Amino acid sequence: MKRFSRILFAFLLLFFIATLGVSGYMILEGYSFADALYMTVITVSTVGFREVGDLSQSGRIFTIVLIVTSFGTFAYAVSAVTVFVVEGEFQRFFKDQKLTREIQKLNNHVVICGFGRNGRQAAAQLQAHGQPYIVIEQKEESLSVIREHSEHLVLEGDATQDEVLEEARIGHARALITTLPKDADNLLVVLTARGMNKDLMIISRASDEHSDKKLKRAGADNVIMPDKIGGAHMASLVVKPDVIEFIDYIVGQYSLSTNLEEISFENLPEDLRNKTISELEIRKRSGANIVGFRTSQGAFVINPSPETRIESNSKVFVLGTPEQVGKLKDILLKV
């Protein structure tokens, strides 16, 4: 966009020079508009075609001034256009226009602030699950990485600014993940986003342990500390390696043979609401298993009993193969 602005500026200069040249020849030499335009073009471009007529003393001086003042401008304009086309800026401009139209269509999407290591992993997971998302990034090195992958919707800008979040359609988003390197920036993003969308799910990265409470007070639903989680995960691999590897296999990024999904009360058909787990007959209908339950108060139950009733604001967690989970969704979930 900066180079496009350069081109626009160059053409504005050319327009000014052309207007000056046409006006000068019409006033000093009495030329018609067509003749004055012709003289201006051959003078500015220095192509050396024959003049319309013999110039007066004042006309020659004006021509000299016009050549001196316009030569640099013409060369600058040609250079700007050449760079714009040769270096792919022309194609990038139309690509950016297409991305802008796609961003304007976003609804119920996820906004990712920052495309560092955590942001890239979040984007990869969302993409693997078919979730629409948009990345906000301002670092040029990260933007160059994003542009290499056309599947990413990217918005260049500072995520801490209100207008950038508005452009990312934060008011229509379902969730926000902020992975900026500074906790203060993440705090500002959380505070701003919560004020713009009270129903938004907000997940924030944090480096300092003392930032956890501040981020939650600002409106974050969950705060993740990658270093702390990574260290605990490595220690768990020493204490109980097979258990951790099994969990990683189930919920891991590269697991293609198993799916762990959640089904909320609100997504169940009317005739299956307020029924017990045994009455849902999930195992019989699809082959998948209910391995967990979240009550309406937010408490988690591992391996819930068949008599557990599915009530408002509760969820069940189902484990199965992709085929089993897909079959279950076809049976239970609304289309």
Coordinates of N, CA, C and O in Angstrom, one line a residue, residues 1-136:
M1 N 0.8 -1.2 0.0 CA 0.0 0.0 0.0 C 0.9 1.3 0.0 O 0.5 2.3 -0.5
K2 N 2.1 1.2 0.6 CA 2.9 2.4 0.6 C 3.4 2.7 -0.8 O 3.5 3.8 -1.2
R3 N 3.7 1.6 -1.6 CA 4.2 1.9 -2.9 C 3.0 2.4 -3.8 O 3.2 3.1 -4.7
F4 N 1.8 1.9 -3.5 CA 0.7 2.4 -4.3 C 0.5 3.9 -4.0 O 0.1 4.7 -4.9
S5 N 0.7 4.3 -2.8 CA 0.7 5.7 -2.4 C 1.7 6.5 -3.2 O 1.5 7.6 -3.6
R6 N 2.9 5.9 -3.3 CA 4.0 6.6 -4.1 C 3.6 6.8 -5.5 O 3.8 7.8 -6.1
I7 N 2.9 5.8 -6.1 CA 2.4 5.9 -7.5 C 1.4 7.0 -7.6 O 1.4 7.8 -8.5
L8 N 0.5 7.0 -6.7 CA -0.6 8.1 -6.7 C 0.0 9.5 -6.6 O -0.4 10.4 -7.3
F9 N 1.0 9.6 -5.7 CA 1.7 10.9 -5.5 C 2.4 11.3 -6.8 O 2.4 12.4 -7.2
A10 N 3.1 10.3 -7.5 CA 3.8 10.6 -8.7 C 2.8 11.0 -9.8 O 3.1 12.0 -10.5
F11 N 1.7 10.4 -9.9 CA 0.7 10.8 -10.9 C 0.1 12.2 -10.6 O -0.2 12.9 -11.5
L12 N 0.0 12.5 -9.4 CA -0.5 13.8 -9.0 C 0.5 14.9 -9.4 O 0.1 16.0 -9.9
L13 N 1.8 14.6 -9.2 CA 2.8 15.5 -9.7 C 2.8 15.7 -11.2 O 2.9 16.8 -11.7
L14 N 2.6 14.6 -11.9 CA 2.5 14.6 -13.4 C 1.3 15.5 -13.8 O 1.4 16.2 -14.8
F15 N 0.2 15.3 -13.1 CA -1.0 16.0 -13.4 C -0.8 17.5 -13.2 O -1.2 18.4 -14.0
F16 N -0.1 17.9 -12.1 CA 0.2 19.3 -11.8 C 1.1 19.8 -12.9 O 0.9 21.0 -13.4
I17 N 2.2 19.1 -13.3 CA 3.1 19.5 -14.4 C 2.4 19.7 -15.7 O 2.6 20.7 -16.5
A18 N 1.5 18.7 -16.0 CA 0.7 18.8 -17.3 C -0.2 20.0 -17.3 O -0.3 20.8 -18.3
T19 N -0.9 20.3 -16.2 CA -1.7 21.4 -16.1 C -1.0 22.7 -16.2 O -1.4 23.7 -16.9
L20 N 0.2 22.8 -15.6 CA 1.1 23.9 -15.7 C 1.5 24.2 -17.1 O 1.5 25.3 -17.6
G21 N 2.0 23.0 -17.8 CA 2.4 23.1 -19.2 C 1.3 23.6 -20.1 O 1.6 24.5 -21.0
V22 N 0.2 23.0 -20.0 CA -0.9 23.3 -20.9 C -1.3 24.8 -20.7 O -1.5 25.6 -21.7
S23 N -1.4 25.2 -19.5 CA -1.8 26.6 -19.2 C -0.8 27.6 -19.7 O -1.1 28.6 -20.3
G24 N 0.5 27.2 -19.5 CA 1.6 28.1 -20.0 C 1.6 28.3 -21.5 O 1.7 29.4 -22.0
Y25 N 1.5 27.2 -22.2 CA 1.5 27.3 -23.7 C 0.3 28.0 -24.2 O 0.3 28.8 -25.2
M26 N -0.9 27.8 -23.6 CA -2.1 28.5 -24.1 C -2.0 30.0 -23.8 O -2.4 30.8 -24.6
I27 N -1.4 30.4 -22.7 CA -1.3 31.8 -22.3 C -0.2 32.5 -23.1 O -0.4 33.6 -23.7
L28 N 1.0 31.9 -23.1 CA 2.2 32.5 -23.7 C 2.2 32.4 -25.2 O 2.6 33.4 -25.9
E29 N 1.7 31.3 -25.8 CA 1.8 31.1 -27.2 C 0.5 31.2 -27.9 O 0.4 31.1 -29.2
G30 N -0.6 31.2 -27.2 CA -1.9 31.3 -27.8 C -2.4 30.0 -28.4 O -3.2 30.0 -29.3
Y31 N -1.8 28.8 -28.0 CA -2.1 27.5 -28.6 C -3.5 27.1 -28.1 O -4.0 27.5 -27.1
S32 N -4.1 26.2 -29.0 CA -5.3 25.6 -28.6 C -5.0 24.5 -27.5 O -3.9 24.2 -27.2
F33 N -6.1 24.0 -26.8 CA -5.8 23.1 -25.8 C -5.1 21.8 -26.3 O -4.2 21.3 -25.7
A34 N -5.5 21.3 -27.5 CA -4.9 20.1 -28.1 C -3.4 20.4 -28.4 O -2.6 19.6 -28.1
D35 N -3.1 21.5 -29.0 CA -1.7 21.8 -29.3 C -0.9 22.0 -28.0 O 0.3 21.6 -28.0
A36 N -1.5 22.7 -27.0 CA -0.8 22.9 -25.8 C -0.5 21.6 -25.1 O 0.6 21.4 -24.5
L37 N -1.5 20.7 -25.1 CA -1.3 19.4 -24.5 C -0.2 18.6 -25.2 O 0.7 17.9 -24.6
Y38 N -0.2 18.7 -26.5 CA 0.8 18.0 -27.4 C 2.2 18.5 -27.0 O 3.1 17.7 -26.8
M39 N 2.4 19.8 -26.9 CA 3.7 20.4 -26.6 C 4.1 20.0 -25.2 O 5.3 19.7 -25.0
T40 N 3.2 20.0 -24.3 CA 3.5 19.6 -22.9 C 4.0 18.1 -22.8 O 5.0 17.8 -22.2
V41 N 3.3 17.2 -23.5 CA 3.6 15.8 -23.5 C 5.0 15.6 -24.1 O 5.9 14.9 -23.5
I42 N 5.3 16.1 -25.3 CA 6.6 15.9 -25.9 C 7.7 16.6 -25.1 O 8.9 16.1 -25.2
T43 N 7.4 17.6 -24.4 CA 8.4 18.3 -23.6 C 8.7 17.6 -22.3 O 9.9 17.3 -22.0
V44 N 7.7 17.1 -21.7 CA 7.9 16.4 -20.4 C 8.5 15.1 -20.6 O 9.4 14.6 -19.9
S45 N 8.1 14.4 -21.7 CA 8.7 13.0 -22.0 C 10.0 13.1 -22.7 O 10.6 12.0 -22.8
T46 N 10.4 14.3 -23.2 CA 11.7 14.4 -23.9 C 11.8 13.5 -25.1 O 12.9 13.0 -25.4
V47 N 10.7 13.3 -25.8 CA 10.8 12.4 -27.0 C 11.3 13.1 -28.2 O 11.8 12.4 -29.2
G48 N 11.3 14.4 -28.3 CA 11.9 15.1 -29.4 C 11.1 15.3 -30.7 O 11.7 15.4 -31.7
F49 N 9.8 15.1 -30.6 CA 9.0 15.3 -31.9 C 9.0 16.8 -32.2 O 9.4 17.7 -31.5
R50 N 8.5 17.1 -33.5 CA 8.5 18.4 -34.0 C 7.5 19.3 -33.2 O 6.5 18.9 -32.9
E51 N 7.9 20.6 -33.0 CA 7.1 21.5 -32.3 C 5.9 21.9 -33.1 O 6.0 21.9 -34.4
V52 N 4.9 22.4 -32.5 CA 3.7 22.9 -33.2 C 4.0 24.1 -34.1 O 3.6 24.2 -35.2
G53 N 4.8 24.9 -33.6 CA 5.2 26.1 -34.3 C 6.5 26.8 -33.7 O 6.9 26.3 -32.6
D54 N 7.0 27.8 -34.3 CA 8.1 28.5 -33.7 C 7.7 29.2 -32.4 O 6.6 29.8 -32.3
L55 N 8.6 29.0 -31.4 CA 8.3 29.5 -30.0 C 8.8 30.9 -29.9 O 9.9 31.3 -30.4
S56 N 8.1 31.7 -29.1 CA 8.6 33.1 -28.8 C 9.7 33.0 -27.8 O 10.0 31.9 -27.2
Q57 N 10.3 34.1 -27.5 CA 11.4 34.2 -26.4 C 10.8 33.7 -25.1 O 11.4 32.8 -24.4
S58 N 9.7 34.2 -24.7 CA 9.1 33.7 -23.4 C 8.7 32.3 -23.5 O 8.8 31.5 -22.5
G59 N 8.2 31.8 -24.7 CA 7.8 30.4 -24.8 C 9.0 29.5 -24.7 O 8.9 28.4 -24.1
R60 N 10.2 29.9 -25.2 CA 11.4 29.0 -25.1 C 11.9 29.0 -23.6 O 12.3 27.9 -23.1
I61 N 11.8 30.1 -22.9 CA 12.2 30.1 -21.5 C 11.3 29.2 -20.7 O 11.7 28.5 -19.8
F62 N 10.0 29.3 -21.0 CA 9.0 28.5 -20.3 C 9.3 27.0 -20.6 O 9.1 26.2 -19.7
T63 N 9.6 26.7 -21.8 CA 9.9 25.3 -22.2 C 11.1 24.8 -21.4 O 11.1 23.6 -20.9
I64 N 12.1 25.6 -21.3 CA 13.3 25.2 -20.5 C 13.0 24.9 -19.1 O 13.4 23.9 -18.5
V65 N 12.2 25.8 -18.5 CA 11.8 25.6 -17.1 C 10.9 24.4 -16.9 O 11.1 23.6 -16.0
L66 N 10.0 24.1 -17.9 CA 9.2 23.0 -17.8 C 10.0 21.7 -17.9 O 9.7 20.7 -17.2
I67 N 11.0 21.6 -18.8 CA 11.9 20.4 -18.9 C 12.6 20.2 -17.6 O 12.7 19.0 -17.1
V68 N 13.2 21.2 -17.1 CA 14.0 21.1 -15.8 C 13.1 20.6 -14.7 O 13.5 19.7 -13.9
T69 N 11.9 21.2 -14.5 CA 11.1 20.8 -13.4 C 10.4 19.5 -13.6 O 10.0 18.8 -12.6
S70 N 10.2 19.1 -14.8 CA 9.4 17.8 -15.0 C 10.2 16.6 -15.2 O 9.7 15.5 -15.1
F71 N 11.5 16.7 -15.6 CA 12.3 15.6 -15.9 C 12.4 14.6 -14.7 O 12.2 13.4 -14.8
G72 N 12.7 15.2 -13.5 CA 12.8 14.3 -12.3 C 11.4 13.7 -12.0 O 11.4 12.5 -11.6
T73 N 10.4 14.4 -12.1 CA 9.0 13.9 -11.8 C 8.7 12.8 -12.7 O 8.1 11.7 -12.3
F74 N 8.9 12.9 -14.0 CA 8.6 11.9 -15.0 C 9.4 10.6 -14.7 O 8.9 9.5 -14.7
A75 N 10.7 10.8 -14.4 CA 11.6 9.6 -14.1 C 11.1 8.9 -12.8 O 11.1 7.7 -12.7
Y76 N 10.7 9.7 -11.8 CA 10.2 9.2 -10.6 C 8.9 8.4 -10.8 O 8.7 7.3 -10.2
A77 N 8.0 8.9 -11.6 CA 6.7 8.2 -11.9 C 7.0 6.9 -12.6 O 6.4 5.8 -12.3
V78 N 7.9 6.9 -13.6 CA 8.2 5.7 -14.4 C 8.9 4.6 -13.4 O 8.5 3.4 -13.4
S79 N 9.8 5.1 -12.5 CA 10.4 4.2 -11.6 C 9.4 3.6 -10.6 O 9.4 2.4 -10.3
A80 N 8.4 4.4 -10.1 CA 7.4 3.9 -9.2 C 6.5 2.9 -9.8 O 6.2 1.8 -9.2
V81 N 6.1 3.1 -11.1 CA 5.3 2.1 -11.8 C 6.0 0.8 -12.0 O 5.5 -0.3 -11.9
T82 N 7.3 1.0 -12.4 CA 8.1 -0.2 -12.7 C 8.3 -1.1 -11.5 O 8.1 -2.3 -11.6
V83 N 8.6 -0.5 -10.4 CA 8.8 -1.2 -9.1 C 7.5 -1.9 -8.7 O 7.4 -3.0 -8.3
F84 N 6.4 -1.1 -8.9 CA 5.1 -1.6 -8.5 C 4.7 -2.9 -9.3 O 4.1 -3.8 -8.7
V85 N 5.0 -2.9 -10.6 CA 4.7 -4.1 -11.4 C 5.7 -5.2 -11.3 O 5.4 -6.4 -11.0
V86 N 7.0 -4.9 -11.4 CA 8.0 -5.9 -11.4 C 8.1 -6.6 -10.1 O 8.3 -7.8 -10.0
E87 N 8.0 -5.9 -9.0 CA 8.2 -6.5 -7.6 C 6.9 -7.2 -7.1 O 6.8 -7.5 -6.0
G88 N 5.9 -7.2 -7.9 CA 4.6 -7.9 -7.5 C 3.7 -7.1 -6.7 O 2.7 -7.6 -6.2
E89 N 4.0 -5.8 -6.6 CA 3.1 -4.9 -5.8 C 1.7 -4.8 -6.5 O 0.7 -4.7 -5.8
F90 N 1.7 -4.8 -7.8 CA 0.4 -4.7 -8.5 C -0.5 -5.9 -8.2 O -1.7 -5.7 -7.9
Q91 N 0.1 -7.1 -8.2 CA -0.7 -8.3 -7.9 C -1.1 -8.3 -6.4 O -2.2 -8.6 -6.1
R92 N -0.2 -7.8 -5.6 CA -0.4 -7.8 -4.1 C -1.6 -6.8 -3.8 O -2.4 -7.1 -2.9
F93 N -1.6 -5.7 -4.5 CA -2.7 -4.7 -4.3 C -4.1 -5.3 -4.5 O -5.0 -5.2 -3.7
F94 N -4.2 -6.1 -5.6 CA -5.5 -6.7 -5.9 C -5.8 -7.8 -5.0 O -7.0 -8.1 -4.6
K95 N -4.7 -8.5 -4.5 CA -4.9 -9.6 -3.5 C -5.4 -9.0 -2.2 O -6.3 -9.5 -1.5
D96 N -4.8 -7.8 -1.8 CA -5.3 -7.2 -0.6 C -6.7 -6.7 -0.7 O -7.5 -6.7 0.3
Q97 N -7.1 -6.3 -1.9 CA -8.5 -5.8 -2.1 C -9.4 -7.0 -1.9 O -10.5 -6.9 -1.3
K98 N -9.0 -8.2 -2.4 CA -9.8 -9.4 -2.3 C -9.9 -9.8 -0.8 O -11.0 -10.2 -0.4
L99 N -8.8 -9.7 -0.1 CA -8.8 -10.1 1.3 C -9.7 -9.1 2.1 O -10.4 -9.6 3.0
T100 N -9.7 -7.9 1.7 CA -10.6 -6.9 2.4 C -12.1 -7.3 2.2 O -12.9 -7.2 3.2
R101 N -12.4 -7.7 1.0 CA -13.8 -8.1 0.8 C -14.2 -9.4 1.6 O -15.3 -9.5 2.1
E102 N -13.2 -10.3 1.7 CA -13.4 -11.5 2.5 C -13.6 -11.2 4.0 O -14.4 -11.8 4.7
I103 N -12.8 -10.3 4.5 CA -12.8 -9.9 5.9 C -14.2 -9.3 6.2 O -14.8 -9.5 7.3
Q104 N -14.7 -8.5 5.3 CA -16.0 -7.9 5.5 C -17.2 -8.9 5.6 O -18.2 -8.5 6.1
K105 N -16.9 -10.1 5.1 CA -18.0 -11.1 5.2 C -17.9 -12.0 6.5 O -18.7 -12.8 6.7
L106 N -16.8 -11.8 7.3 CA -16.6 -12.6 8.4 C -17.7 -12.5 9.5 O -18.2 -11.4 9.7
N107 N -18.1 -13.6 10.0 CA -19.1 -13.7 11.1 C -18.8 -14.9 11.9 O -18.6 -16.0 11.4
N108 N -19.0 -14.8 13.2 CA -18.8 -15.9 14.1 C -17.3 -16.5 14.0 O -17.2 -17.7 14.0
H109 N -16.4 -15.7 13.8 CA -15.0 -16.1 13.5 C -14.1 -15.9 14.8 O -14.6 -15.4 15.8
V110 N -12.8 -16.2 14.6 CA -11.8 -16.0 15.7 C -10.8 -15.0 15.2 O -10.3 -15.0 14.1
V111 N -10.5 -14.1 16.1 CA -9.5 -13.1 15.9 C -8.2 -13.4 16.6 O -8.2 -13.6 17.8
I112 N -7.1 -13.6 15.9 CA -5.8 -13.9 16.4 C -4.9 -12.7 16.4 O -4.6 -12.2 15.3
C113 N -4.5 -12.2 17.5 CA -3.6 -11.0 17.6 C -2.2 -11.5 17.8 O -1.8 -12.0 18.8
G114 N -1.4 -11.3 16.8 CA 0.0 -11.7 16.8 C 0.2 -13.0 16.1 O -0.6 -14.0 16.3
F115 N 1.3 -13.1 15.3 CA 1.6 -14.3 14.5 C 3.0 -14.8 14.8 O 3.7 -15.2 14.0
G116 N 3.3 -14.9 16.1 CA 4.5 -15.5 16.6 C 4.3 -17.0 16.7 O 3.5 -17.6 16.0
R117 N 5.1 -17.6 17.5 CA 5.0 -19.1 17.7 C 3.6 -19.5 18.1 O 3.1 -20.5 17.6
N118 N 3.1 -18.9 19.2 CA 1.8 -19.2 19.7 C 0.7 -18.9 18.7 O -0.3 -19.7 18.5
G119 N 0.8 -17.8 18.0 CA -0.2 -17.4 17.1 C -0.3 -18.3 15.9 O -1.4 -18.7 15.4
R120 N 0.9 -18.8 15.4 CA 0.9 -19.7 14.3 C 0.3 -21.1 14.7 O -0.4 -21.7 13.9
Q121 N 0.6 -21.5 15.9 CA 0.0 -22.8 16.4 C -1.5 -22.7 16.5 O -2.3 -23.6 16.1
A122 N -2.0 -21.5 17.0 CA -3.4 -21.3 17.1 C -4.1 -21.3 15.7 O -5.2 -21.9 15.5
A123 N -3.5 -20.7 14.8 CA -4.0 -20.6 13.4 C -4.0 -22.0 12.8 O -5.0 -22.3 12.1
A124 N -3.0 -22.8 13.0 CA -2.9 -24.1 12.5 C -4.0 -25.0 13.0 O -4.7 -25.8 12.3
Q125 N -4.3 -24.9 14.3 CA -5.4 -25.7 14.9 C -6.7 -25.3 14.4 O -7.6 -26.1 14.1
L126 N -7.0 -24.0 14.3 CA -8.2 -23.5 13.8 C -8.5 -23.9 12.4 O -9.6 -24.3 12.0
Q127 N -7.4 -23.8 11.6 CA -7.5 -24.2 10.2 C -7.8 -25.7 10.1 O -8.6 -26.2 9.2
A128 N -7.1 -26.5 10.9 CA -7.4 -28.0 10.9 C -8.8 -28.3 11.2 O -9.3 -29.4 10.7
H129 N -9.4 -27.5 12.1 CA -10.8 -27.8 12.5 C -11.8 -27.0 11.6 O -13.0 -27.0 12.0
G130 N -11.4 -26.3 10.6 CA -12.3 -25.7 9.7 C -12.9 -24.4 10.3 O -14.0 -24.0 9.9
Q131 N -12.3 -23.8 11.3 CA -12.8 -22.6 11.9 C -12.4 -21.3 11.2 O -11.2 -21.1 11.0
P132 N -13.3 -20.4 10.8 CA -12.8 -19.2 10.2 C -12.1 -18.3 11.2 O -12.5 -18.2 12.4
Y133 N -11.0 -17.6 10.7 CA -10.2 -16.8 11.6 C -9.5 -15.7 10.8 O -9.4 -15.8 9.6
I134 N -9.1 -14.7 11.5 CA -8.3 -13.6 10.9 C -7.1 -13.3 11.8 O -7.3 -13.3 13.1
V135 N -6.0 -13.0 11.2 CA -4.8 -12.7 12.0 C -4.5 -11.2 11.9 O -4.6 -10.6 10.8
I136 N -4.2 -10.6 13.1 CA -3.8 -9.2 13.1 C -2.3 -9.1 13.4 O -1.9 -9.7 14.5

